[in-house]
Short mmCIF file of N, CA and C in Angstrom, two decimals:
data_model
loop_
_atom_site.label_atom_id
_atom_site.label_comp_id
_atom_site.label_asym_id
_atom_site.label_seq_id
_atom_site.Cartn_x
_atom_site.Cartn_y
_atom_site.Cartn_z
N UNK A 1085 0.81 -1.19 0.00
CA UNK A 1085 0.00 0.00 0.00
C UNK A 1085 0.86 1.26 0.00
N UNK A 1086 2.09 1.31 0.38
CA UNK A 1086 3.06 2.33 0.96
C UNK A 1086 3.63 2.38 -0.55
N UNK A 1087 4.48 1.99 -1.47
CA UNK A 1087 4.45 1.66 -2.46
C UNK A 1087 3.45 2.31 -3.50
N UNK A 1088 1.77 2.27 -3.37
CA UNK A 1088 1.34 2.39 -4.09
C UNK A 1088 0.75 4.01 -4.11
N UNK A 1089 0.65 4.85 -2.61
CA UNK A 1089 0.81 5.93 -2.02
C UNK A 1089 1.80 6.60 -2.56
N UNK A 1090 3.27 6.37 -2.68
CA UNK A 1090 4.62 6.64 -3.33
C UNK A 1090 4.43 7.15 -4.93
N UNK A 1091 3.59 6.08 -5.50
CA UNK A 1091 3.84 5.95 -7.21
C UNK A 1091 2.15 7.05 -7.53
N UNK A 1092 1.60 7.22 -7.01
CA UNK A 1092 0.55 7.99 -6.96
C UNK A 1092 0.92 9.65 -7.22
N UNK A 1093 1.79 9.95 -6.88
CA UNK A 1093 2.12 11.49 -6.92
C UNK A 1093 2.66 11.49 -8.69
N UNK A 1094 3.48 10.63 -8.72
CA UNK A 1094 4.67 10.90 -10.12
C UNK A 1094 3.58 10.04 -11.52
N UNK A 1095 2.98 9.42 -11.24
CA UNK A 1095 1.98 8.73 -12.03
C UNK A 1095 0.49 10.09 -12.58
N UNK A 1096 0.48 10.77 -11.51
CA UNK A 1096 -0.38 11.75 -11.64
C UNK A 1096 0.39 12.99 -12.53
N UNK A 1097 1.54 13.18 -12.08
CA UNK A 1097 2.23 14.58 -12.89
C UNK A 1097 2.91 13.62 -14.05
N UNK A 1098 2.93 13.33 -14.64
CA UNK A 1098 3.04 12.00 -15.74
C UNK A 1098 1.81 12.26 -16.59
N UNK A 1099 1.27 12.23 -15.97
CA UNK A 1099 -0.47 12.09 -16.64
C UNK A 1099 -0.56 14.20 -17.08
N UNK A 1100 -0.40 14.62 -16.34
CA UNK A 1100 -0.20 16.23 -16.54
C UNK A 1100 0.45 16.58 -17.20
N UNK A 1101 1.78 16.29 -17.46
CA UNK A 1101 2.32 16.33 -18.15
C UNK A 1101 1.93 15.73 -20.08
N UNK A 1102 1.93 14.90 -19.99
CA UNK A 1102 1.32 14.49 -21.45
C UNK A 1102 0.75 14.92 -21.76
N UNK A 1103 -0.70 15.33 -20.96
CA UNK A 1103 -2.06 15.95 -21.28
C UNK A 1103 -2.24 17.59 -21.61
N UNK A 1104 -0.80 18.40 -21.17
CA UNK A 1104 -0.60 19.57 -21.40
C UNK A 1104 0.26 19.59 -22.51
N UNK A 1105 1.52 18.64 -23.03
CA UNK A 1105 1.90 19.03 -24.09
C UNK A 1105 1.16 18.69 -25.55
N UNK A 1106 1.25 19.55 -26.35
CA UNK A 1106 0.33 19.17 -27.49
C UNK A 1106 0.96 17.89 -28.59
N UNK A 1107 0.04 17.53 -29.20
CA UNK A 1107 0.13 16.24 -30.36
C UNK A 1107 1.57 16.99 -31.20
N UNK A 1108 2.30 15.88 -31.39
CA UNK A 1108 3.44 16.18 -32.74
C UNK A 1108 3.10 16.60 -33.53
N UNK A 1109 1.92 16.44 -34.37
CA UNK A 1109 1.81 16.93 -35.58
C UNK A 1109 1.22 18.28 -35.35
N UNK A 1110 0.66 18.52 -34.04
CA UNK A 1110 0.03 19.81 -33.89
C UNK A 1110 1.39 20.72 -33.28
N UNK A 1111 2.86 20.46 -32.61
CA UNK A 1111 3.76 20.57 -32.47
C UNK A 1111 4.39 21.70 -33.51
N UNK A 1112 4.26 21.31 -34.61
CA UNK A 1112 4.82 21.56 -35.98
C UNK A 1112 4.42 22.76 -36.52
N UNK A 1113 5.09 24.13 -36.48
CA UNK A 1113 4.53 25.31 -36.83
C UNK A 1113 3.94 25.31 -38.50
N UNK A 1114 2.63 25.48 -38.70
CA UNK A 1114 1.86 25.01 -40.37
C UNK A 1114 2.48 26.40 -41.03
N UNK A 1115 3.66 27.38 -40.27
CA UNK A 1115 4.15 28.13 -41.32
C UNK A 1115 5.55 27.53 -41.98
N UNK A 1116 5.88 26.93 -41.21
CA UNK A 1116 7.43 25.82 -41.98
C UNK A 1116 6.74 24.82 -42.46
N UNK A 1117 7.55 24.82 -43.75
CA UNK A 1117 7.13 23.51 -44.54
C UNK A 1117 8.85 23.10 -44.34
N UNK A 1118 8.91 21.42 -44.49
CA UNK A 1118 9.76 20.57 -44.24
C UNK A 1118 10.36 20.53 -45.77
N UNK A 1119 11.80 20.09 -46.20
CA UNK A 1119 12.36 20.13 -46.94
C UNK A 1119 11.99 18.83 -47.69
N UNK A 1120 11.14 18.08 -47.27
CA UNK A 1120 11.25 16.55 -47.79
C UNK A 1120 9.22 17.21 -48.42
N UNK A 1121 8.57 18.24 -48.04
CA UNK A 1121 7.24 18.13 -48.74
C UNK A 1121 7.57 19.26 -49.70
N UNK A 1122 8.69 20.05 -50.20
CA UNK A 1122 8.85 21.16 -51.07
C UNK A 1122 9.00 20.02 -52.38
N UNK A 1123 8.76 20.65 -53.58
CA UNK A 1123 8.57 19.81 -55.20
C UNK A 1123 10.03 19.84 -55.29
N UNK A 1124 10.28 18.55 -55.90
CA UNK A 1124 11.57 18.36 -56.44
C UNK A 1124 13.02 19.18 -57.11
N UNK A 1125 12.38 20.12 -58.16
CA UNK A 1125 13.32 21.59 -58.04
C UNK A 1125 13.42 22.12 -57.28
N UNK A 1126 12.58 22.63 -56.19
CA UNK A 1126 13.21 24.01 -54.98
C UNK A 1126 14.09 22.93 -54.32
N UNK A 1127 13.72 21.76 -54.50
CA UNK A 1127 14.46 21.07 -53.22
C UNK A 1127 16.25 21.01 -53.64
N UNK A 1128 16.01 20.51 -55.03
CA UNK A 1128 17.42 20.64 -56.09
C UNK A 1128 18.31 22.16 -55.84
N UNK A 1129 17.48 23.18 -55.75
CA UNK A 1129 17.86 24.76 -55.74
C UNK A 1129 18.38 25.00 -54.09
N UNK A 1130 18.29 24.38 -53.57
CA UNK A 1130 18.03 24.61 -51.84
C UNK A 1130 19.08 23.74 -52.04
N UNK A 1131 19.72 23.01 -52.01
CA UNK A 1131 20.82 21.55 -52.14
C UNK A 1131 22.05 21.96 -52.91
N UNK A 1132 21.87 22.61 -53.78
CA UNK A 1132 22.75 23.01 -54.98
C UNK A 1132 23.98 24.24 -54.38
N UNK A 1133 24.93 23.59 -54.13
CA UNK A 1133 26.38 24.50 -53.86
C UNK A 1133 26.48 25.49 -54.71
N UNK A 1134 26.38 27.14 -54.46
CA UNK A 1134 26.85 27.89 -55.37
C UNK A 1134 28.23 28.12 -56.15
N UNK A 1135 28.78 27.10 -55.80
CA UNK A 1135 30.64 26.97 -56.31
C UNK A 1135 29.94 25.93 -57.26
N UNK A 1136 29.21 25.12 -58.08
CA UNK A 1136 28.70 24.64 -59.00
C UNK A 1136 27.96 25.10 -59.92
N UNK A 1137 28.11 26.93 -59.67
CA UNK A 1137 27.68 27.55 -60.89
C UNK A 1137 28.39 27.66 -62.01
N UNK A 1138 27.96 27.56 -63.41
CA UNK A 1138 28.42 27.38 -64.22
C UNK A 1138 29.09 29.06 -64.63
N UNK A 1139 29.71 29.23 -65.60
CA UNK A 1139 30.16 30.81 -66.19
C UNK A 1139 30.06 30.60 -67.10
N UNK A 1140 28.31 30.07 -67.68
CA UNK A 1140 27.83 30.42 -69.25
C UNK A 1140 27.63 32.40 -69.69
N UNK A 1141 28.17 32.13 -70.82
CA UNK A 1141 27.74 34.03 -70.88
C UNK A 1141 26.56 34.14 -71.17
N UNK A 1142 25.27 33.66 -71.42
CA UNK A 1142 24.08 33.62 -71.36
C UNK A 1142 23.51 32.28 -71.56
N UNK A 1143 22.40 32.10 -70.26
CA UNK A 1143 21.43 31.14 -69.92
C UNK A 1143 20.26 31.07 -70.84
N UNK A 1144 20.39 29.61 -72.26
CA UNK A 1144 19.51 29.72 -73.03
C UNK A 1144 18.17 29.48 -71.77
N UNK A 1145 16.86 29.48 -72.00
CA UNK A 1145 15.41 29.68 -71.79
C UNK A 1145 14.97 28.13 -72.49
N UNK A 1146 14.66 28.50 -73.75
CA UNK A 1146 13.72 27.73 -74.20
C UNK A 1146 14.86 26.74 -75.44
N UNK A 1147 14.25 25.70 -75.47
CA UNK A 1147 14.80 24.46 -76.68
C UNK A 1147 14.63 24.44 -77.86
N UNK A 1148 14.15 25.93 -78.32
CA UNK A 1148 13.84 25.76 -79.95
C UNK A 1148 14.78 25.02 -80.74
N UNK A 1149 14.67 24.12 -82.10
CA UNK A 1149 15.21 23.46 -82.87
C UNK A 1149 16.40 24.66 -83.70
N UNK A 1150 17.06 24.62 -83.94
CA UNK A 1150 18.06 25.46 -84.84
C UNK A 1150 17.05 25.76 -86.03
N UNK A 1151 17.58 26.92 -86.64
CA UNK A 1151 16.49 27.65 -87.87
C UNK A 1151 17.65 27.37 -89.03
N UNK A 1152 16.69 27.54 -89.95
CA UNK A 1152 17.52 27.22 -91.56
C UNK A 1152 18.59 28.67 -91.85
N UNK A 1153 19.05 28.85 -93.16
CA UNK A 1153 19.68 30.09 -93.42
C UNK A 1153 18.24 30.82 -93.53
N UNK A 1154 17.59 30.73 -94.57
CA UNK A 1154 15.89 31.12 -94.89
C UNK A 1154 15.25 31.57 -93.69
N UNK A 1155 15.36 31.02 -92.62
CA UNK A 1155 14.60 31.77 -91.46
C UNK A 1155 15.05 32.55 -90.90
N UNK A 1156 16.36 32.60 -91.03
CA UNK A 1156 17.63 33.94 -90.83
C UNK A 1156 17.42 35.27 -90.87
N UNK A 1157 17.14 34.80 -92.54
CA UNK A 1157 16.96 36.12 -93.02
C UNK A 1157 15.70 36.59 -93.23
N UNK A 1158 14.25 35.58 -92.65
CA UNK A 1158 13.53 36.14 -92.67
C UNK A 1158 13.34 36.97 -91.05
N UNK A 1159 14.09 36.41 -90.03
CA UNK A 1159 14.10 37.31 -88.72
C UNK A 1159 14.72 38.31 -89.15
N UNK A 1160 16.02 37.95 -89.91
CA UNK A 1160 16.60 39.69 -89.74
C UNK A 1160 15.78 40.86 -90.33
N UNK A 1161 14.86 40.51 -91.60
CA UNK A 1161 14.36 41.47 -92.01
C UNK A 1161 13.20 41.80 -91.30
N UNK A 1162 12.35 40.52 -89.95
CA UNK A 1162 11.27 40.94 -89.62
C UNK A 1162 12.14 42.15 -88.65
N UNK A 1163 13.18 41.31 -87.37
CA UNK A 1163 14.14 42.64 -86.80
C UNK A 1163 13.63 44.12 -87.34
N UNK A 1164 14.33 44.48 -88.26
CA UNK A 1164 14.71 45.63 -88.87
C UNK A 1164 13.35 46.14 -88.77
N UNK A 1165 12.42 45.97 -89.26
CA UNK A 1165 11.06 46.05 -89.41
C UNK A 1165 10.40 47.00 -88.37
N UNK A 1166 10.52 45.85 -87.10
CA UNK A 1166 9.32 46.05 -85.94
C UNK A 1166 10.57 46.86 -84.96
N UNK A 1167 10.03 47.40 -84.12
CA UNK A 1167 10.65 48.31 -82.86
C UNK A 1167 11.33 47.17 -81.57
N UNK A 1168 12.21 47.95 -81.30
CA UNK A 1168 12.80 46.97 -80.11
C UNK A 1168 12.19 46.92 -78.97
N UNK A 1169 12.01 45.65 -78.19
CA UNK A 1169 11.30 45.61 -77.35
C UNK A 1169 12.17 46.60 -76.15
N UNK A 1170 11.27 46.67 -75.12
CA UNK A 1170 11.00 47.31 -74.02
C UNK A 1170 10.70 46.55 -72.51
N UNK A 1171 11.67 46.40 -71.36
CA UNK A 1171 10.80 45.82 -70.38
C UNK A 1171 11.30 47.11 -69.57
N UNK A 1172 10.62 46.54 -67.77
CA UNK A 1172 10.79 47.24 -66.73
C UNK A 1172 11.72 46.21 -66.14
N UNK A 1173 13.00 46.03 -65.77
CA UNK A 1173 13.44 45.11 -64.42
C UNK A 1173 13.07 45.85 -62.97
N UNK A 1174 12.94 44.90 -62.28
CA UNK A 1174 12.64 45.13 -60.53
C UNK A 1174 13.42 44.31 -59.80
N UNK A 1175 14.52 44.57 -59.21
CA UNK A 1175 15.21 43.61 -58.29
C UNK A 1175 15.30 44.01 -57.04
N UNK A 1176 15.00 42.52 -56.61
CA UNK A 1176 14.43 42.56 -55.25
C UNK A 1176 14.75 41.74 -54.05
N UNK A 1177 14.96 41.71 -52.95
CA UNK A 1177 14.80 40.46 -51.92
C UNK A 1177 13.24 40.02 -50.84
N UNK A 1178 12.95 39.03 -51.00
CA UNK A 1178 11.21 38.68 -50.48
C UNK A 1178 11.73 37.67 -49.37
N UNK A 1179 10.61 38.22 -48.44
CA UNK A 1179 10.81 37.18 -47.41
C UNK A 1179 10.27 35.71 -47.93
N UNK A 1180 11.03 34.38 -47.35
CA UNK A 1180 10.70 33.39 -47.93
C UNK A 1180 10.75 32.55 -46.68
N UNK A 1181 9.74 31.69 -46.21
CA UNK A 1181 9.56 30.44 -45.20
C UNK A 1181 10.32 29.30 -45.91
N UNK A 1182 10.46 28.85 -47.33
CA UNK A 1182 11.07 27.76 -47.56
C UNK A 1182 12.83 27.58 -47.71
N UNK A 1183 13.24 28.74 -47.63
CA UNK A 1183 15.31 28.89 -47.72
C UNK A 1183 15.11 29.30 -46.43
N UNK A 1184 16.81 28.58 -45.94
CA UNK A 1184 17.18 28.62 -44.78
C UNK A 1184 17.78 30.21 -44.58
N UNK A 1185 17.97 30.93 -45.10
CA UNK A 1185 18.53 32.26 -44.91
C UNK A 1185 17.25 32.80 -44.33
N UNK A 1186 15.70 32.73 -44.61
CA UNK A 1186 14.36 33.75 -44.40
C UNK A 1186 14.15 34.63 -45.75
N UNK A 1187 14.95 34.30 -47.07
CA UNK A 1187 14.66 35.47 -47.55
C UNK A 1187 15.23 34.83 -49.18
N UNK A 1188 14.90 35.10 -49.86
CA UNK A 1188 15.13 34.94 -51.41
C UNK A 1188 15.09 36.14 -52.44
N UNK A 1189 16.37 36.10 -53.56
CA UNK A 1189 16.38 37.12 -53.90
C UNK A 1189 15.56 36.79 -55.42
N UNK A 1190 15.10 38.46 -55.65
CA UNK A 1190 14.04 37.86 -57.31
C UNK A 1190 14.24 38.79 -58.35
N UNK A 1191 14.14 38.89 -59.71
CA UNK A 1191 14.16 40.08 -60.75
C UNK A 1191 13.06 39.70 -61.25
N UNK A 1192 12.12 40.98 -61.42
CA UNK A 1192 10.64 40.75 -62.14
C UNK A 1192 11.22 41.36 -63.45
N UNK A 1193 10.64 41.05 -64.34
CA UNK A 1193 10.94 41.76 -65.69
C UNK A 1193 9.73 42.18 -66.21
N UNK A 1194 9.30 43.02 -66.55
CA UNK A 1194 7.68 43.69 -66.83
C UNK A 1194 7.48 43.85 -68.43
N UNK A 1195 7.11 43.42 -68.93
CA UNK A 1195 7.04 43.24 -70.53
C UNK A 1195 6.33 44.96 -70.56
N UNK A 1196 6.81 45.97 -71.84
CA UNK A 1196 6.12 47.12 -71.72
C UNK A 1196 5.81 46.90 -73.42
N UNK A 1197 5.74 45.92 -74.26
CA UNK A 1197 5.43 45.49 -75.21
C UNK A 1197 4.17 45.54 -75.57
N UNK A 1198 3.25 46.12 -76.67
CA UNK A 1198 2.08 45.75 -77.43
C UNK A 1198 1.66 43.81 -77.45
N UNK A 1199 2.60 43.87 -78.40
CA UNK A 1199 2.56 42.57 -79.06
C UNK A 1199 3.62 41.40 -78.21
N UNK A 1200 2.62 40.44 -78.60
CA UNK A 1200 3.19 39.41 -77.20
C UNK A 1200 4.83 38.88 -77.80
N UNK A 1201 5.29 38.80 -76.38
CA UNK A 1201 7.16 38.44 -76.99
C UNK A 1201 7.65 37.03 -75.92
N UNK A 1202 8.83 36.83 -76.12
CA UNK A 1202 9.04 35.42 -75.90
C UNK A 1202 10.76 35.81 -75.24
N UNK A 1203 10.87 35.53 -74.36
CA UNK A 1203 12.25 36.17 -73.88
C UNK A 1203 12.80 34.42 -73.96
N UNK A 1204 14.64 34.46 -74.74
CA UNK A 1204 15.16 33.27 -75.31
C UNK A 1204 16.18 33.14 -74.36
N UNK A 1205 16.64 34.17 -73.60
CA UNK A 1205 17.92 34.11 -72.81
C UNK A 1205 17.65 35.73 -71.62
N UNK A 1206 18.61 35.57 -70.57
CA UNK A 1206 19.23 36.24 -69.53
C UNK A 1206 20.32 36.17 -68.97
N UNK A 1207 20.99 37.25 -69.16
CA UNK A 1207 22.39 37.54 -68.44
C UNK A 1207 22.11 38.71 -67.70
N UNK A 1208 22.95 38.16 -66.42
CA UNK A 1208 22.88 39.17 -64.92
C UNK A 1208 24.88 39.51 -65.10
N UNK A 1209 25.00 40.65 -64.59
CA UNK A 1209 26.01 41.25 -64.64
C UNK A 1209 27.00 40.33 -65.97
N UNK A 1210 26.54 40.80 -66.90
CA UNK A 1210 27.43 40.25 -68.32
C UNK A 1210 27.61 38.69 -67.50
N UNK A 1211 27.29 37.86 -67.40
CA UNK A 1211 27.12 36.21 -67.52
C UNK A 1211 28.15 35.92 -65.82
N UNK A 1212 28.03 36.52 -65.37
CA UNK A 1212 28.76 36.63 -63.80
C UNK A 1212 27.83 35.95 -62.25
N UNK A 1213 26.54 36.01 -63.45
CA UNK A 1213 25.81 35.61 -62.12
C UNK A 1213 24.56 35.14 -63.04
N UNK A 1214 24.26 33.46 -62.54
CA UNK A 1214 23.48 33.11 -63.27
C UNK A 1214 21.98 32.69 -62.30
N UNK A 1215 21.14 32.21 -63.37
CA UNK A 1215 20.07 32.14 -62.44
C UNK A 1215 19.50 30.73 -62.37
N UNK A 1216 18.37 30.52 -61.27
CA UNK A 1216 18.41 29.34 -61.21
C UNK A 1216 17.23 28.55 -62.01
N UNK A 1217 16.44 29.90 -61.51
CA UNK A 1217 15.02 29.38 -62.38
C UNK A 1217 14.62 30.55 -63.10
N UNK A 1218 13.32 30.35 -63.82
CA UNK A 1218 12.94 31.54 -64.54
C UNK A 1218 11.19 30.84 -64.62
N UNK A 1219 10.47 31.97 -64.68
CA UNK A 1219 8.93 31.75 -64.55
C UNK A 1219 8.03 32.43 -65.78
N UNK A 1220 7.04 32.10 -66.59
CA UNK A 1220 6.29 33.11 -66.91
C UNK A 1220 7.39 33.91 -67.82
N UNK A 1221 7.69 33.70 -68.58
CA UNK A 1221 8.96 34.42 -69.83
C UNK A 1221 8.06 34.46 -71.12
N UNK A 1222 7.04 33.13 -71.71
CA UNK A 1222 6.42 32.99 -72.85
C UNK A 1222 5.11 33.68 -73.04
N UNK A 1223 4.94 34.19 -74.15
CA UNK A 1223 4.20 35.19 -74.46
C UNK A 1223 3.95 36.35 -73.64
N UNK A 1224 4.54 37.34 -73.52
CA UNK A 1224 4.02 38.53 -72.50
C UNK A 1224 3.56 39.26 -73.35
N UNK A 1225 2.98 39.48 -72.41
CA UNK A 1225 2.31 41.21 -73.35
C UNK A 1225 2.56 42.08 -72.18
N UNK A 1226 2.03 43.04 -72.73
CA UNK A 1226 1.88 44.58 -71.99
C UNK A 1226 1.32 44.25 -70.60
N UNK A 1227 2.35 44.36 -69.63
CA UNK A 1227 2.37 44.58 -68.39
C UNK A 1227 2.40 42.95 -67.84
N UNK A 1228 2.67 41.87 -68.62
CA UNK A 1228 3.18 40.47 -67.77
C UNK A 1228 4.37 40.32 -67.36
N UNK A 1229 4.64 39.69 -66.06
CA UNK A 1229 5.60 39.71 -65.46
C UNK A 1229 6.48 38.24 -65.35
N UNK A 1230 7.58 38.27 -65.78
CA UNK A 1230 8.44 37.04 -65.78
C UNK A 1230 9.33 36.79 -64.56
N UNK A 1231 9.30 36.13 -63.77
CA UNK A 1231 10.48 36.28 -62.28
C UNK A 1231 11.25 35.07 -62.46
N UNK A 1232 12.74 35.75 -62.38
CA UNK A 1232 14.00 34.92 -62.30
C UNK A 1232 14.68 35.12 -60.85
N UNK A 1233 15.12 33.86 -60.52
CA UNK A 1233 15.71 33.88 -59.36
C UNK A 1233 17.00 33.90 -59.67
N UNK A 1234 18.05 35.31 -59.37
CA UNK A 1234 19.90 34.98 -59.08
C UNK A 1234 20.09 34.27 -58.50
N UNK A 1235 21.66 33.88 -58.78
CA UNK A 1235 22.26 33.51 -57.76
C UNK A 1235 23.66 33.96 -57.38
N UNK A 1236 22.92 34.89 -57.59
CA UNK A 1236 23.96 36.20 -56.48
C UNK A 1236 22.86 37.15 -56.07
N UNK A 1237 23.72 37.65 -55.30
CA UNK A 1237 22.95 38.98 -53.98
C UNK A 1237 22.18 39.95 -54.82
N UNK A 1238 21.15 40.11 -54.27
CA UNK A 1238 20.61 41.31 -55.22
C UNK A 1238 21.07 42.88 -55.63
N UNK A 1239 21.84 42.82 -54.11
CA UNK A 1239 22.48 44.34 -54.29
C UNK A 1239 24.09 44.35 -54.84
N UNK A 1240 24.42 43.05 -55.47
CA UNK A 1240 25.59 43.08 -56.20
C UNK A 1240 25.02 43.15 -57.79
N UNK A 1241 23.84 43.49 -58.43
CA UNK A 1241 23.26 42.64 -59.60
C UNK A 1241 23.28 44.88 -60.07
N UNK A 1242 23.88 44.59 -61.30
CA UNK A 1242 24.15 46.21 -62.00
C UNK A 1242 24.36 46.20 -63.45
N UNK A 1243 23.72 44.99 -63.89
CA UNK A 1243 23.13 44.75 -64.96
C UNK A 1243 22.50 43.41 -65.70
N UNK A 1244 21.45 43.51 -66.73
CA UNK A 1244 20.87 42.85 -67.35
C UNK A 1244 20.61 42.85 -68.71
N UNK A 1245 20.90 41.54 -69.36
CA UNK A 1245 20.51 41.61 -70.53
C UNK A 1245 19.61 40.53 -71.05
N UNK A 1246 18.62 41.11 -71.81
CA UNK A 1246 17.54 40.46 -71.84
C UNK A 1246 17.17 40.18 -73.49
N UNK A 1247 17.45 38.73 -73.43
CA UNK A 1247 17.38 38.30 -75.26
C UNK A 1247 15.97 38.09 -75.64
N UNK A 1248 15.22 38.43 -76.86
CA UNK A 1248 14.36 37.69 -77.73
C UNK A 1248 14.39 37.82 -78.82
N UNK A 1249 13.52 37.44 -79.30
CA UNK A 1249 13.78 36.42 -81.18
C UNK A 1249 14.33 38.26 -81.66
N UNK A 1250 13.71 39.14 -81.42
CA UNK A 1250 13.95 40.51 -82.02
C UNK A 1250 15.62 41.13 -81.43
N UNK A 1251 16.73 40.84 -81.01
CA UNK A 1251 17.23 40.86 -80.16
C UNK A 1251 17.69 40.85 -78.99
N UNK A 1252 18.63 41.70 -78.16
CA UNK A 1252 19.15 41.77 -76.77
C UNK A 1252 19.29 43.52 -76.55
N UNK A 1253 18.81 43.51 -75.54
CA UNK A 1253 18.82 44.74 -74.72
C UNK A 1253 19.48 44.83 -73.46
N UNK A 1254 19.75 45.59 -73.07
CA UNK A 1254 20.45 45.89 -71.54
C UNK A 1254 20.02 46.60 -70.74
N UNK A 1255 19.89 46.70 -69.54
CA UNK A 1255 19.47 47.86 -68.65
C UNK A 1255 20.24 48.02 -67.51
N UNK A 1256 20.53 48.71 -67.18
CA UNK A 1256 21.13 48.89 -65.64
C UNK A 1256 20.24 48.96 -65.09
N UNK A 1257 20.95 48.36 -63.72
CA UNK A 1257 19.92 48.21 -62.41
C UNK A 1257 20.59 49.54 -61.48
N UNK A 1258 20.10 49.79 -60.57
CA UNK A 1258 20.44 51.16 -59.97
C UNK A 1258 19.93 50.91 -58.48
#
């Protein structure tokens, strides 16, 4: 009975204990997401050593097939033709819950184009800093926004050049 008087106190705060801390899964703040439920690229981008960047001088976009001589010269003369495109860049850093830093850096590119355009390539400081992903590049029109992620700092990034079928343009960032 003396024994069972004894185990009565610690059996009870045992029981208090459990009953006050909450369930594991309710444990788990629902603003962190875990590295094992992010989609297979961020997880690749999040993993990926920046000393494994490449020093291409521009990051093709899209896989078009190679063009004949004939389609050459029918771009160069459409070129000559039509007006050079126009964007807005915006570079930026956003807070981010899924990188371990809190924060991810981004360049919006703002199409200021009529007619819808197709961006083929990007270079960040002349091919010095490449990117990892790119979003939303095909068909823009007037006022669609394409976001590329650097991979370098945003406040080291002091220029861009931005290819499509009509040429390459540049802008400084400021």
């Amino acid at each position: 009975m003396s024994f069972t008087k004894l185990m009565l106190p610690f059996i009870f705060s045992i029981a208090m204990l459990t009953a006050c801390s909450p369930a594991q899964d309710t444990a788990k703040k629902p603003a962190q997401t875990e590295v094992s439920e992010l989609d297979p690229d961020t997880q690749k981008i999040m993993q990926t050593d920046l000393s494994e960047q490449t020093q291409n001088d521009e990051i093709p976009i899209s896989t078009e097939p190679e063009l004949s001589p004939e389609s050459d010269e029918m771009i160069e003369a459409l070129t000559h033709e039509q007006p050079q495109e126009q964007f807005d860049i915006r570079v930026y850093r956003a807070e981010s819950i899924g990188s371990m830093t809190g924060y991810i850096d981004k360049v919006d590119i703002i199409s200021l184009n009529d007619q819808p355009t197709t961006i083929t390539g990007i270079q960040i400081n002349r091919g010095n800093c490449g990117i990892t992903r790119m979003y939303d590049y095909q068909n823009m029109r007037y006022g669609s926004v394409a976001l590329a992620y650097p991979r370098c700092k945003v406040e080291y990034i002091r220029e861009i050049s931005i290819s499509t079928i009509r040429g390459t343009d540049t802008y400084q960032v400021d």
